Amino acid sequence: SYELTQPPSVSVSPGQTARITCSGDALPNQYAYWYQQKPGQAPVLVIYKDSERPSGIPERFSGSSSGTTVTLTISGVQAEDEADYYCQSADSSGTYQVFGTGTKVTVL
Amino acid sequence: EVQLVESGGGLVKPGGSLRLSCAASGFIFSSYSMNWVRQAPGKGLEWVSSISSRSNYIYYADSVKGRFTISRDNAKNSLYLQMNSLRAEDTAVYYCASPLYYSNFDYWGQGTLVTVSS
């Protein structure tokens, strides 16, 4: 079955930039989405269609895509950004949804 | 305001069955596909199943195919997940999630916990 691979963890100091990658074979042909999940809460969409930001999401969140890898960038990280982040996309047919393995962002 | 409220979770023995419900409000339920996503304790998100607005397209993850059945009642603004032949590895918080503006998972419920244990 199709998989999206993320690094398990990323650590960053406040004010610095965090970058989280997500790799998958179908990403050149399928949009990627990014979700933030804090403990005990449901996920929240932070990036859609590779690089678009939903209303209400701070500008420090941005997304990019290159080949089979998409990247979520958090610029000027704040303590409140400490959370788990998941990429999400579909298989090559667009039929089956898949979530990435998840990345825990720790703000030092 | 969009609201998704799951119910029906609980403790069930291996091999047992459970039916989850998701009550939707704040949007035109009958116009949108719907999804179930689960999260095992301390683990990541796993897409479980999707159903189109008129129930003519239904998809399942390989891990639940043949055991789980997704359905909806547009007149009642409700989504369901019938779970049979439950296994310990099905233990998770189950979320219903809906698209609206940006993605297939714009809005999420608070989740309902399913525990499969003897």
mmCIF file with all atom_site columns, C-alpha atoms in Angstrom:
data_model
loop_
_atom_site.group_PDB
_atom_site.id
_atom_site.type_symbol
_atom_site.label_atom_id
_atom_site.label_alt_id
_atom_site.label_comp_id
_atom_site.label_asym_id
_atom_site.label_entity_id
_atom_site.label_seq_id
_atom_site.pdbx_PDB_ins_code
_atom_site.Cartn_x
_atom_site.Cartn_y
_atom_site.Cartn_z
_atom_site.occupancy
_atom_site.B_iso_or_equiv
_atom_site.pdbx_formal_charge
_atom_site.auth_seq_id
_atom_site.auth_comp_id
_atom_site.auth_asym_id
_atom_site.auth_atom_id
_atom_site.pdbx_PDB_model_num
ATOM 1   C CA . SER A 1 1   ? 0.000   0.000   0.000  1.00 0.00 ? 1   SER A CA 1
ATOM 2   C CA . TYR A 1 2   ? 1.036   3.586   -0.594 1.00 0.00 ? 2   TYR A CA 1
ATOM 3   C CA . GLU A 1 3   ? 3.086   5.334   2.107  1.00 0.00 ? 3   GLU A CA 1
ATOM 4   C CA . LEU A 1 4   ? 4.132   8.878   2.930  1.00 0.00 ? 4   LEU A CA 1
ATOM 5   C CA . THR A 1 5   ? 7.369   9.111   4.894  1.00 0.00 ? 5   THR A CA 1
ATOM 6   C CA . GLN A 1 6   ? 8.207   11.861  7.383  1.00 0.00 ? 6   GLN A CA 1
ATOM 7   C CA . PRO A 1 7   ? 11.059  12.268  9.877  1.00 0.00 ? 7   PRO A CA 1
ATOM 8   C CA . PRO A 1 8   ? 9.930   11.213  13.367 1.00 0.00 ? 8   PRO A CA 1
ATOM 9   C CA . SER A 1 9   ? 11.056  14.403  15.035 1.00 0.00 ? 9   SER A CA 1
ATOM 10  C CA . VAL A 1 10  ? 12.343  17.909  14.447 1.00 0.00 ? 10  VAL A CA 1
ATOM 11  C CA . SER A 1 11  ? 13.728  20.172  17.157 1.00 0.00 ? 11  SER A CA 1
ATOM 12  C CA . VAL A 1 12  ? 14.005  23.928  16.777 1.00 0.00 ? 12  VAL A CA 1
ATOM 13  C CA . SER A 1 13  ? 14.708  26.943  18.959 1.00 0.00 ? 13  SER A CA 1
ATOM 14  C CA . PRO A 1 14  ? 12.128  29.724  19.242 1.00 0.00 ? 14  PRO A CA 1
ATOM 15  C CA . GLY A 1 15  ? 12.395  32.186  16.365 1.00 0.00 ? 15  GLY A CA 1
ATOM 16  C CA . GLN A 1 16  ? 14.227  29.718  14.137 1.00 0.00 ? 16  GLN A CA 1
ATOM 17  C CA . THR A 1 17  ? 12.878  27.855  11.095 1.00 0.00 ? 17  THR A CA 1
ATOM 18  C CA . ALA A 1 18  ? 11.527  24.316  11.178 1.00 0.00 ? 18  ALA A CA 1
ATOM 19  C CA . ARG A 1 19  ? 11.302  22.268  8.004  1.00 0.00 ? 19  ARG A CA 1
ATOM 20  C CA . ILE A 1 20  ? 9.396   18.998  7.803  1.00 0.00 ? 20  ILE A CA 1
ATOM 21  C CA . THR A 1 21  ? 9.645   16.799  4.733  1.00 0.00 ? 21  THR A CA 1
ATOM 22  C CA . CYS A 1 22  ? 7.186   14.252  3.385  1.00 0.00 ? 22  CYS A CA 1
ATOM 23  C CA . SER A 1 23  ? 8.138   11.813  0.649  1.00 0.00 ? 23  SER A CA 1
ATOM 24  C CA . GLY A 1 24  ? 5.884   9.719   -1.560 1.00 0.00 ? 24  GLY A CA 1
ATOM 25  C CA . ASP A 1 25  ? 5.964   8.382   -5.094 1.00 0.00 ? 25  ASP A CA 1
ATOM 26  C CA . ALA A 1 26  ? 2.624   9.887   -6.119 1.00 0.00 ? 26  ALA A CA 1
ATOM 27  C CA . LEU A 1 27  ? 3.318   13.389  -4.819 1.00 0.00 ? 27  LEU A CA 1
ATOM 28  C CA . PRO A 1 28  ? 4.257   14.752  -8.258 1.00 0.00 ? 28  PRO A CA 1
ATOM 29  C CA . ASN A 1 29  ? 0.674   13.998  -9.332 1.00 0.00 ? 29  ASN A CA 1
ATOM 30  C CA . GLN A 1 30  ? -1.344  14.454  -6.146 1.00 0.00 ? 30  GLN A CA 1
ATOM 31  C CA . TYR A 1 31  ? -1.720  17.493  -3.911 1.00 0.00 ? 31  TYR A CA 1
ATOM 32  C CA . ALA A 1 32  ? -0.384  17.372  -0.370 1.00 0.00 ? 32  ALA A CA 1
ATOM 33  C CA . TYR A 1 33  ? -2.007  18.723  2.742  1.00 0.00 ? 33  TYR A CA 1
ATOM 34  C CA . TRP A 1 34  ? -0.547  19.367  6.201  1.00 0.00 ? 34  TRP A CA 1
ATOM 35  C CA . TYR A 1 35  ? -2.267  18.978  9.557  1.00 0.00 ? 35  TYR A CA 1
ATOM 36  C CA . GLN A 1 36  ? -1.194  20.116  13.014 1.00 0.00 ? 36  GLN A CA 1
ATOM 37  C CA . GLN A 1 37  ? -2.296  18.064  16.004 1.00 0.00 ? 37  GLN A CA 1
ATOM 38  C CA . LYS A 1 38  ? -1.776  19.074  19.624 1.00 0.00 ? 38  LYS A CA 1
ATOM 39  C CA . PRO A 1 39  ? -2.169  16.554  22.476 1.00 0.00 ? 39  PRO A CA 1
ATOM 40  C CA . GLY A 1 40  ? -5.751  15.558  23.118 1.00 0.00 ? 40  GLY A CA 1
ATOM 41  C CA . GLN A 1 41  ? -7.063  17.583  20.189 1.00 0.00 ? 41  GLN A CA 1
ATOM 42  C CA . ALA A 1 42  ? -8.301  16.840  16.687 1.00 0.00 ? 42  ALA A CA 1
ATOM 43  C CA . PRO A 1 43  ? -6.016  17.734  13.774 1.00 0.00 ? 43  PRO A CA 1
ATOM 44  C CA . VAL A 1 44  ? -6.162  21.182  12.189 1.00 0.00 ? 44  VAL A CA 1
ATOM 45  C CA . LEU A 1 45  ? -5.404  21.898  8.520  1.00 0.00 ? 45  LEU A CA 1
ATOM 46  C CA . VAL A 1 46  ? -2.479  24.306  8.106  1.00 0.00 ? 46  VAL A CA 1
ATOM 47  C CA . ILE A 1 47  ? -1.589  23.918  4.400  1.00 0.00 ? 47  ILE A CA 1
ATOM 48  C CA . TYR A 1 48  ? -3.666  22.712  1.449  1.00 0.00 ? 48  TYR A CA 1
ATOM 49  C CA . LYS A 1 49  ? -2.839  21.968  -2.182 1.00 0.00 ? 49  LYS A CA 1
ATOM 50  C CA . ASP A 1 50  ? 0.913   21.876  -1.461 1.00 0.00 ? 50  ASP A CA 1
ATOM 51  C CA . SER A 1 51  ? 1.367   25.534  -0.610 1.00 0.00 ? 51  SER A CA 1
ATOM 52  C CA . GLU A 1 52  ? -1.907  27.302  0.095  1.00 0.00 ? 52  GLU A CA 1
ATOM 53  C CA . ARG A 1 53  ? -2.771  28.541  3.565  1.00 0.00 ? 53  ARG A CA 1
ATOM 54  C CA . PRO A 1 54  ? -6.325  28.322  4.932  1.00 0.00 ? 54  PRO A CA 1
ATOM 55  C CA . SER A 1 55  ? -7.967  31.361  6.413  1.00 0.00 ? 55  SER A CA 1
ATOM 56  C CA . GLY A 1 56  ? -6.829  31.946  9.991  1.00 0.00 ? 56  GLY A CA 1
ATOM 57  C CA . ILE A 1 57  ? -3.514  30.096  9.718  1.00 0.00 ? 57  ILE A CA 1
ATOM 58  C CA . PRO A 1 58  ? -0.505  32.333  10.518 1.00 0.00 ? 58  PRO A CA 1
ATOM 59  C CA . GLU A 1 59  ? 1.749   33.399  7.661  1.00 0.00 ? 59  GLU A CA 1
ATOM 60  C CA . ARG A 1 60  ? 4.730   31.686  9.280  1.00 0.00 ? 60  ARG A CA 1
ATOM 61  C CA . PHE A 1 61  ? 3.333   28.392  7.952  1.00 0.00 ? 61  PHE A CA 1
ATOM 62  C CA . SER A 1 62  ? 4.216   27.707  4.311  1.00 0.00 ? 62  SER A CA 1
ATOM 63  C CA . GLY A 1 63  ? 4.445   24.721  2.017  1.00 0.00 ? 63  GLY A CA 1
ATOM 64  C CA . SER A 1 64  ? 6.404   23.745  -1.059 1.00 0.00 ? 64  SER A CA 1
ATOM 65  C CA . SER A 1 65  ? 6.747   20.840  -3.432 1.00 0.00 ? 65  SER A CA 1
ATOM 66  C CA . SER A 1 66  ? 9.584   19.380  -5.451 1.00 0.00 ? 66  SER A CA 1
ATOM 67  C CA . GLY A 1 67  ? 9.259   16.046  -7.210 1.00 0.00 ? 67  GLY A CA 1
ATOM 68  C CA . THR A 1 68  ? 8.396   13.281  -4.776 1.00 0.00 ? 68  THR A CA 1
ATOM 69  C CA . THR A 1 69  ? 8.933   15.478  -1.698 1.00 0.00 ? 69  THR A CA 1
ATOM 70  C CA . VAL A 1 70  ? 6.787   18.148  -0.125 1.00 0.00 ? 70  VAL A CA 1
ATOM 71  C CA . THR A 1 71  ? 7.953   20.390  2.698  1.00 0.00 ? 71  THR A CA 1
ATOM 72  C CA . LEU A 1 72  ? 6.187   22.248  5.487  1.00 0.00 ? 72  LEU A CA 1
ATOM 73  C CA . THR A 1 73  ? 8.157   25.250  6.714  1.00 0.00 ? 73  THR A CA 1
ATOM 74  C CA . ILE A 1 74  ? 7.441   27.069  9.950  1.00 0.00 ? 74  ILE A CA 1
ATOM 75  C CA . SER A 1 75  ? 9.333   30.360  10.010 1.00 0.00 ? 75  SER A CA 1
ATOM 76  C CA . GLY A 1 76  ? 9.941   32.131  13.296 1.00 0.00 ? 76  GLY A CA 1
ATOM 77  C CA . VAL A 1 77  ? 8.765   29.146  15.332 1.00 0.00 ? 77  VAL A CA 1
ATOM 78  C CA . GLN A 1 78  ? 6.791   29.928  18.460 1.00 0.00 ? 78  GLN A CA 1
ATOM 79  C CA . ALA A 1 79  ? 6.249   27.799  21.542 1.00 0.00 ? 79  ALA A CA 1
ATOM 80  C CA . GLU A 1 80  ? 2.626   27.261  20.519 1.00 0.00 ? 80  GLU A CA 1
ATOM 81  C CA . ASP A 1 81  ? 3.797   25.508  17.327 1.00 0.00 ? 81  ASP A CA 1
ATOM 82  C CA . GLU A 1 82  ? 4.990   22.514  19.334 1.00 0.00 ? 82  GLU A CA 1
ATOM 83  C CA . ALA A 1 83  ? 2.791   19.700  18.037 1.00 0.00 ? 83  ALA A CA 1
ATOM 84  C CA . ASP A 1 84  ? 2.644   16.669  15.770 1.00 0.00 ? 84  ASP A CA 1
ATOM 85  C CA . TYR A 1 85  ? 2.442   17.406  12.062 1.00 0.00 ? 85  TYR A CA 1
ATOM 86  C CA . TYR A 1 86  ? 1.071   15.060  9.412  1.00 0.00 ? 86  TYR A CA 1
ATOM 87  C CA . CYS A 1 87  ? 1.190   15.303  5.657  1.00 0.00 ? 87  CYS A CA 1
ATOM 88  C CA . GLN A 1 88  ? -1.733  13.824  3.741  1.00 0.00 ? 88  GLN A CA 1
ATOM 89  C CA . SER A 1 89  ? -2.301  12.958  0.114  1.00 0.00 ? 89  SER A CA 1
ATOM 90  C CA . ALA A 1 90  ? -3.818  10.306  -2.125 1.00 0.00 ? 90  ALA A CA 1
ATOM 91  C CA . ASP A 1 91  ? -2.467  7.377   -4.067 1.00 0.00 ? 91  ASP A CA 1
ATOM 92  C CA . SER A 1 92  ? -1.760  7.699   -7.783 1.00 0.00 ? 92  SER A CA 1
ATOM 93  C CA . SER A 1 93  ? -5.372  6.939   -8.676 1.00 0.00 ? 93  SER A CA 1
ATOM 94  C CA . GLY A 1 94  ? -6.618  9.639   -6.320 1.00 0.00 ? 94  GLY A CA 1
ATOM 95  C CA . THR A 1 95  ? -8.937  7.095   -4.734 1.00 0.00 ? 95  THR A CA 1
ATOM 96  C CA . TYR A 1 96  ? -7.288  6.122   -1.460 1.00 0.00 ? 96  TYR A CA 1
ATOM 97  C CA . GLN A 1 97  ? -6.292  8.693   1.099  1.00 0.00 ? 97  GLN A CA 1
ATOM 98  C CA . VAL A 1 98  ? -3.117  8.349   3.117  1.00 0.00 ? 98  VAL A CA 1
ATOM 99  C CA . PHE A 1 99  ? -1.528  10.177  6.030  1.00 0.00 ? 99  PHE A CA 1
ATOM 100 C CA . GLY A 1 100 ? 2.182   10.504  6.568  1.00 0.00 ? 100 GLY A CA 1
ATOM 101 C CA . THR A 1 101 ? 3.947   8.857   9.462  1.00 0.00 ? 101 THR A CA 1
ATOM 102 C CA . GLY A 1 102 ? 3.934   12.090  11.457 1.00 0.00 ? 102 GLY A CA 1
ATOM 103 C CA . THR A 1 103 ? 6.618   14.427  12.792 1.00 0.00 ? 103 THR A CA 1
ATOM 104 C CA . LYS A 1 104 ? 6.840   15.682  16.345 1.00 0.00 ? 104 LYS A CA 1
ATOM 105 C CA . VAL A 1 105 ? 8.062   19.280  16.437 1.00 0.00 ? 105 VAL A CA 1
ATOM 106 C CA . THR A 1 106 ? 9.739   20.214  19.685 1.00 0.00 ? 106 THR A CA 1
ATOM 107 C CA . VAL A 1 107 ? 10.434  23.855  20.503 1.00 0.00 ? 107 VAL A CA 1
ATOM 108 C CA . LEU A 1 108 ? 13.555  23.946  22.638 1.00 0.00 ? 108 LEU A CA 1
ATOM 109 C CA . GLU B 2 1   ? -20.791 26.708  12.703 1.00 0.00 ? 1   GLU B CA 1
ATOM 110 C CA . VAL B 2 2   ? -19.752 23.275  11.468 1.00 0.00 ? 2   VAL B CA 1
ATOM 111 C CA . GLN B 2 3   ? -20.059 20.562  14.095 1.00 0.00 ? 3   GLN B CA 1
ATOM 112 C CA . LEU B 2 4   ? -19.275 16.864  13.899 1.00 0.00 ? 4   LEU B CA 1
ATOM 113 C CA . VAL B 2 5   ? -20.133 14.786  16.950 1.00 0.00 ? 5   VAL B CA 1
ATOM 114 C CA . GLU B 2 6   ? -19.117 11.135  17.105 1.00 0.00 ? 6   GLU B CA 1
ATOM 115 C CA . SER B 2 7   ? -20.714 8.581   19.402 1.00 0.00 ? 7   SER B CA 1
ATOM 116 C CA . GLY B 2 8   ? -20.900 4.838   19.881 1.00 0.00 ? 8   GLY B CA 1
ATOM 117 C CA . GLY B 2 9   ? -17.400 4.053   21.074 1.00 0.00 ? 9   GLY B CA 1
ATOM 118 C CA . GLY B 2 10  ? -16.665 1.791   24.002 1.00 0.00 ? 10  GLY B CA 1
ATOM 119 C CA . LEU B 2 11  ? -15.097 -1.448  25.169 1.00 0.00 ? 11  LEU B CA 1
ATOM 120 C CA . VAL B 2 12  ? -15.704 -4.543  23.049 1.00 0.00 ? 12  VAL B CA 1
ATOM 121 C CA . LYS B 2 13  ? -14.223 -8.025  23.046 1.00 0.00 ? 13  LYS B CA 1
ATOM 122 C CA . PRO B 2 14  ? -12.145 -9.329  20.136 1.00 0.00 ? 14  PRO B CA 1
ATOM 123 C CA . GLY B 2 15  ? -14.435 -10.622 17.418 1.00 0.00 ? 15  GLY B CA 1
ATOM 124 C CA . GLY B 2 16  ? -17.228 -8.319  18.532 1.00 0.00 ? 16  GLY B CA 1
ATOM 125 C CA . SER B 2 17  ? -19.052 -5.538  16.732 1.00 0.00 ? 17  SER B CA 1
ATOM 126 C CA . LEU B 2 18  ? -19.681 -1.857  17.269 1.00 0.00 ? 18  LEU B CA 1
ATOM 127 C CA . ARG B 2 19  ? -21.478 0.866   15.328 1.00 0.00 ? 19  ARG B CA 1
ATOM 128 C CA . LEU B 2 20  ? -20.157 4.398   15.375 1.00 0.00 ? 20  LEU B CA 1
ATOM 129 C CA . SER B 2 21  ? -22.252 7.427   14.498 1.00 0.00 ? 21  SER B CA 1
ATOM 130 C CA . CYS B 2 22  ? -21.339 10.971  13.513 1.00 0.00 ? 22  CYS B CA 1
ATOM 131 C CA . ALA B 2 23  ? -23.952 13.728  13.707 1.00 0.00 ? 23  ALA B CA 1
ATOM 132 C CA . ALA B 2 24  ? -23.219 16.637  11.383 1.00 0.00 ? 24  ALA B CA 1
ATOM 133 C CA . SER B 2 25  ? -24.529 20.177  11.481 1.00 0.00 ? 25  SER B CA 1
ATOM 134 C CA . GLY B 2 26  ? -23.694 23.629  10.153 1.00 0.00 ? 26  GLY B CA 1
ATOM 135 C CA . PHE B 2 27  ? -23.294 22.657  6.511  1.00 0.00 ? 27  PHE B CA 1
ATOM 136 C CA . ILE B 2 28  ? -25.241 20.945  3.731  1.00 0.00 ? 28  ILE B CA 1
ATOM 137 C CA . PHE B 2 29  ? -24.343 17.381  4.711  1.00 0.00 ? 29  PHE B CA 1
ATOM 138 C CA . SER B 2 30  ? -25.909 15.805  1.635  1.00 0.00 ? 30  SER B CA 1
ATOM 139 C CA . SER B 2 31  ? -23.573 17.731  -0.680 1.00 0.00 ? 31  SER B CA 1
ATOM 140 C CA . TYR B 2 32  ? -20.278 16.425  0.662  1.00 0.00 ? 32  TYR B CA 1
ATOM 141 C CA . SER B 2 33  ? -18.347 13.203  0.901  1.00 0.00 ? 33  SER B CA 1
ATOM 142 C CA . MET B 2 34  ? -17.430 12.095  4.404  1.00 0.00 ? 34  MET B CA 1
ATOM 143 C CA . ASN B 2 35  ? -14.578 10.209  6.006  1.00 0.00 ? 35  ASN B CA 1
ATOM 144 C CA . TRP B 2 36  ? -13.547 8.159   9.008  1.00 0.00 ? 36  TRP B CA 1
ATOM 145 C CA . VAL B 2 37  ? -9.988  8.471   10.323 1.00 0.00 ? 37  VAL B CA 1
ATOM 146 C CA . ARG B 2 38  ? -8.559  6.666   13.344 1.00 0.00 ? 38  ARG B CA 1
ATOM 147 C CA . GLN B 2 39  ? -5.621  7.106   15.658 1.00 0.00 ? 39  GLN B CA 1
ATOM 148 C CA . ALA B 2 40  ? -4.321  4.285   17.835 1.00 0.00 ? 40  ALA B CA 1
ATOM 149 C CA . PRO B 2 41  ? -3.005  5.346   21.264 1.00 0.00 ? 41  PRO B CA 1
ATOM 150 C CA . GLY B 2 42  ? 0.312   7.140   20.835 1.00 0.00 ? 42  GLY B CA 1
ATOM 151 C CA . LYS B 2 43  ? 0.309   6.488   17.080 1.00 0.00 ? 43  LYS B CA 1
ATOM 152 C CA . GLY B 2 44  ? -0.314  8.443   13.900 1.00 0.00 ? 44  GLY B CA 1
ATOM 153 C CA . LEU B 2 45  ? -3.422  9.150   11.878 1.00 0.00 ? 45  LEU B CA 1
ATOM 154 C CA . GLU B 2 46  ? -4.823  6.408   9.647  1.00 0.00 ? 46  GLU B CA 1
ATOM 155 C CA . TRP B 2 47  ? -7.504  6.975   7.028  1.00 0.00 ? 47  TRP B CA 1
ATOM 156 C CA . VAL B 2 48  ? -10.195 4.292   7.401  1.00 0.00 ? 48  VAL B CA 1
ATOM 157 C CA . SER B 2 49  ? -12.977 4.896   4.888  1.00 0.00 ? 49  SER B CA 1
ATOM 158 C CA . SER B 2 50  ? -14.678 7.448   2.634  1.00 0.00 ? 50  SER B CA 1
ATOM 159 C CA . ILE B 2 51  ? -18.182 7.711   1.234  1.00 0.00 ? 51  ILE B CA 1
ATOM 160 C CA . SER B 2 52  ? -19.416 10.025  -1.500 1.00 0.00 ? 52  SER B CA 1
ATOM 161 C CA . SER B 2 53  ? -22.338 12.388  -1.023 1.00 0.00 ? 53  SER B CA 1
ATOM 162 C CA . ARG B 2 54  ? -24.892 9.973   -2.511 1.00 0.00 ? 54  ARG B CA 1
ATOM 163 C CA . SER B 2 55  ? -23.183 6.802   -1.272 1.00 0.00 ? 55  SER B CA 1
ATOM 164 C CA . ASN B 2 56  ? -22.333 5.637   -4.783 1.00 0.00 ? 56  ASN B CA 1
ATOM 165 C CA . TYR B 2 57  ? -18.583 5.659   -4.172 1.00 0.00 ? 57  TYR B CA 1
ATOM 166 C CA . ILE B 2 58  ? -17.213 3.920   -1.086 1.00 0.00 ? 58  ILE B CA 1
ATOM 167 C CA . TYR B 2 59  ? -13.579 3.171   -0.274 1.00 0.00 ? 59  TYR B CA 1
ATOM 168 C CA . TYR B 2 60  ? -11.818 1.387   2.563  1.00 0.00 ? 60  TYR B CA 1
ATOM 169 C CA . ALA B 2 61  ? -8.275  1.034   3.819  1.00 0.00 ? 61  ALA B CA 1
ATOM 170 C CA . ASP B 2 62  ? -6.905  -2.470  3.304  1.00 0.00 ? 62  ASP B CA 1
ATOM 171 C CA . SER B 2 63  ? -6.682  -2.902  7.083  1.00 0.00 ? 63  SER B CA 1
ATOM 172 C CA . VAL B 2 64  ? -10.486 -2.766  7.496  1.00 0.00 ? 64  VAL B CA 1
ATOM 173 C CA . LYS B 2 65  ? -11.799 -3.969  4.130  1.00 0.00 ? 65  LYS B CA 1
ATOM 174 C CA . GLY B 2 66  ? -14.332 -6.754  4.537  1.00 0.00 ? 66  GLY B CA 1
ATOM 175 C CA . ARG B 2 67  ? -14.869 -6.018  8.243  1.00 0.00 ? 67  ARG B CA 1
ATOM 176 C CA . PHE B 2 68  ? -16.043 -2.383  8.365  1.00 0.00 ? 68  PHE B CA 1
ATOM 177 C CA . THR B 2 69  ? -18.962 -0.806  6.510  1.00 0.00 ? 69  THR B CA 1
ATOM 178 C CA . ILE B 2 70  ? -19.415 2.932   6.056  1.00 0.00 ? 70  ILE B CA 1
ATOM 179 C CA . SER B 2 71  ? -22.859 4.375   5.413  1.00 0.00 ? 71  SER B CA 1
ATOM 180 C CA . ARG B 2 72  ? -24.775 7.635   5.691  1.00 0.00 ? 72  ARG B CA 1
ATOM 181 C CA . ASP B 2 73  ? -28.303 8.914   6.086  1.00 0.00 ? 73  ASP B CA 1
ATOM 182 C CA . ASN B 2 74  ? -28.582 12.307  4.430  1.00 0.00 ? 74  ASN B CA 1
ATOM 183 C CA . ALA B 2 75  ? -32.078 12.839  5.833  1.00 0.00 ? 75  ALA B CA 1
ATOM 184 C CA . LYS B 2 76  ? -30.630 12.550  9.337  1.00 0.00 ? 76  LYS B CA 1
ATOM 185 C CA . ASN B 2 77  ? -27.332 14.343  8.599  1.00 0.00 ? 77  ASN B CA 1
ATOM 186 C CA . SER B 2 78  ? -25.538 11.307  9.949  1.00 0.00 ? 78  SER B CA 1
ATOM 187 C CA . LEU B 2 79  ? -22.536 9.180   9.080  1.00 0.00 ? 79  LEU B CA 1
ATOM 188 C CA . TYR B 2 80  ? -22.009 5.643   10.359 1.00 0.00 ? 80  TYR B CA 1
ATOM 189 C CA . LEU B 2 81  ? -19.268 3.045   10.654 1.00 0.00 ? 81  LEU B CA 1
ATOM 190 C CA . GLN B 2 82  ? -20.299 -0.541  11.314 1.00 0.00 ? 82  GLN B CA 1
ATOM 191 C CA . MET B 2 83  ? -17.295 -2.413  12.675 1.00 0.00 ? 83  MET B CA 1
ATOM 192 C CA . ASN B 2 84  ? -17.376 -6.224  12.757 1.00 0.00 ? 84  ASN B CA 1
ATOM 193 C CA . SER B 2 85  ? -14.792 -8.867  13.631 1.00 0.00 ? 85  SER B CA 1
ATOM 194 C CA . LEU B 2 86  ? -12.938 -6.344  15.743 1.00 0.00 ? 86  LEU B CA 1
ATOM 195 C CA . ARG B 2 87  ? -9.311  -6.943  16.623 1.00 0.00 ? 87  ARG B CA 1
ATOM 196 C CA . ALA B 2 88  ? -7.000  -5.526  19.278 1.00 0.00 ? 88  ALA B CA 1
ATOM 197 C CA . GLU B 2 89  ? -5.285  -3.476  16.575 1.00 0.00 ? 89  GLU B CA 1
ATOM 198 C CA . ASP B 2 90  ? -8.557  -1.664  15.872 1.00 0.00 ? 90  ASP B CA 1
ATOM 199 C CA . THR B 2 91  ? -8.240  0.040   19.263 1.00 0.00 ? 91  THR B CA 1
ATOM 200 C CA . ALA B 2 92  ? -8.142  3.763   18.481 1.00 0.00 ? 92  ALA B CA 1
ATOM 201 C CA . VAL B 2 93  ? -9.871  7.094   18.637 1.00 0.00 ? 93  VAL B CA 1
ATOM 202 C CA . TYR B 2 94  ? -12.166 7.257   15.622 1.00 0.00 ? 94  TYR B CA 1
ATOM 203 C CA . TYR B 2 95  ? -12.782 10.651  14.051 1.00 0.00 ? 95  TYR B CA 1
ATOM 204 C CA . CYS B 2 96  ? -15.288 11.607  11.415 1.00 0.00 ? 96  CYS B CA 1
ATOM 205 C CA . ALA B 2 97  ? -14.022 14.316  9.105  1.00 0.00 ? 97  ALA B CA 1
ATOM 206 C CA . SER B 2 98  ? -15.594 16.367  6.359  1.00 0.00 ? 98  SER B CA 1
ATOM 207 C CA . PRO B 2 99  ? -14.422 18.476  3.457  1.00 0.00 ? 99  PRO B CA 1
ATOM 208 C CA . LEU B 2 100 ? -15.835 21.914  2.947  1.00 0.00 ? 100 LEU B CA 1
ATOM 209 C CA . TYR B 2 101 ? -13.453 24.460  1.478  1.00 0.00 ? 101 TYR B CA 1
ATOM 210 C CA . TYR B 2 102 ? -9.895  23.249  1.227  1.00 0.00 ? 102 TYR B CA 1
ATOM 211 C CA . SER B 2 103 ? -9.360  19.532  1.657  1.00 0.00 ? 103 SER B CA 1
ATOM 212 C CA . ASN B 2 104 ? -11.082 16.198  2.298  1.00 0.00 ? 104 ASN B CA 1
ATOM 213 C CA . PHE B 2 105 ? -10.490 16.719  6.025  1.00 0.00 ? 105 PHE B CA 1
ATOM 214 C CA . ASP B 2 106 ? -11.343 20.362  6.749  1.00 0.00 ? 106 ASP B CA 1
ATOM 215 C CA . TYR B 2 107 ? -13.443 19.663  9.825  1.00 0.00 ? 107 TYR B CA 1
ATOM 216 C CA . TRP B 2 108 ? -13.031 16.968  12.462 1.00 0.00 ? 108 TRP B CA 1
ATOM 217 C CA . GLY B 2 109 ? -15.140 15.743  15.319 1.00 0.00 ? 109 GLY B CA 1
ATOM 218 C CA . GLN B 2 110 ? -13.749 15.302  18.823 1.00 0.00 ? 110 GLN B CA 1
ATOM 219 C CA . GLY B 2 111 ? -13.397 11.560  18.290 1.00 0.00 ? 111 GLY B CA 1
ATOM 220 C CA . THR B 2 112 ? -14.789 8.493   20.021 1.00 0.00 ? 112 THR B CA 1
ATOM 221 C CA . LEU B 2 113 ? -12.588 5.862   21.650 1.00 0.00 ? 113 LEU B CA 1
ATOM 222 C CA . VAL B 2 114 ? -12.943 2.223   20.669 1.00 0.00 ? 114 VAL B CA 1
ATOM 223 C CA . THR B 2 115 ? -11.129 -0.290  22.851 1.00 0.00 ? 115 THR B CA 1
ATOM 224 C CA . VAL B 2 116 ? -10.940 -3.921  21.754 1.00 0.00 ? 116 VAL B CA 1
ATOM 225 C CA . SER B 2 117 ? -9.854  -6.081  24.650 1.00 0.00 ? 117 SER B CA 1
ATOM 226 C CA . SER B 2 118 ? -10.853 -9.242  26.445 1.00 0.00 ? 118 SER B CA 1
#
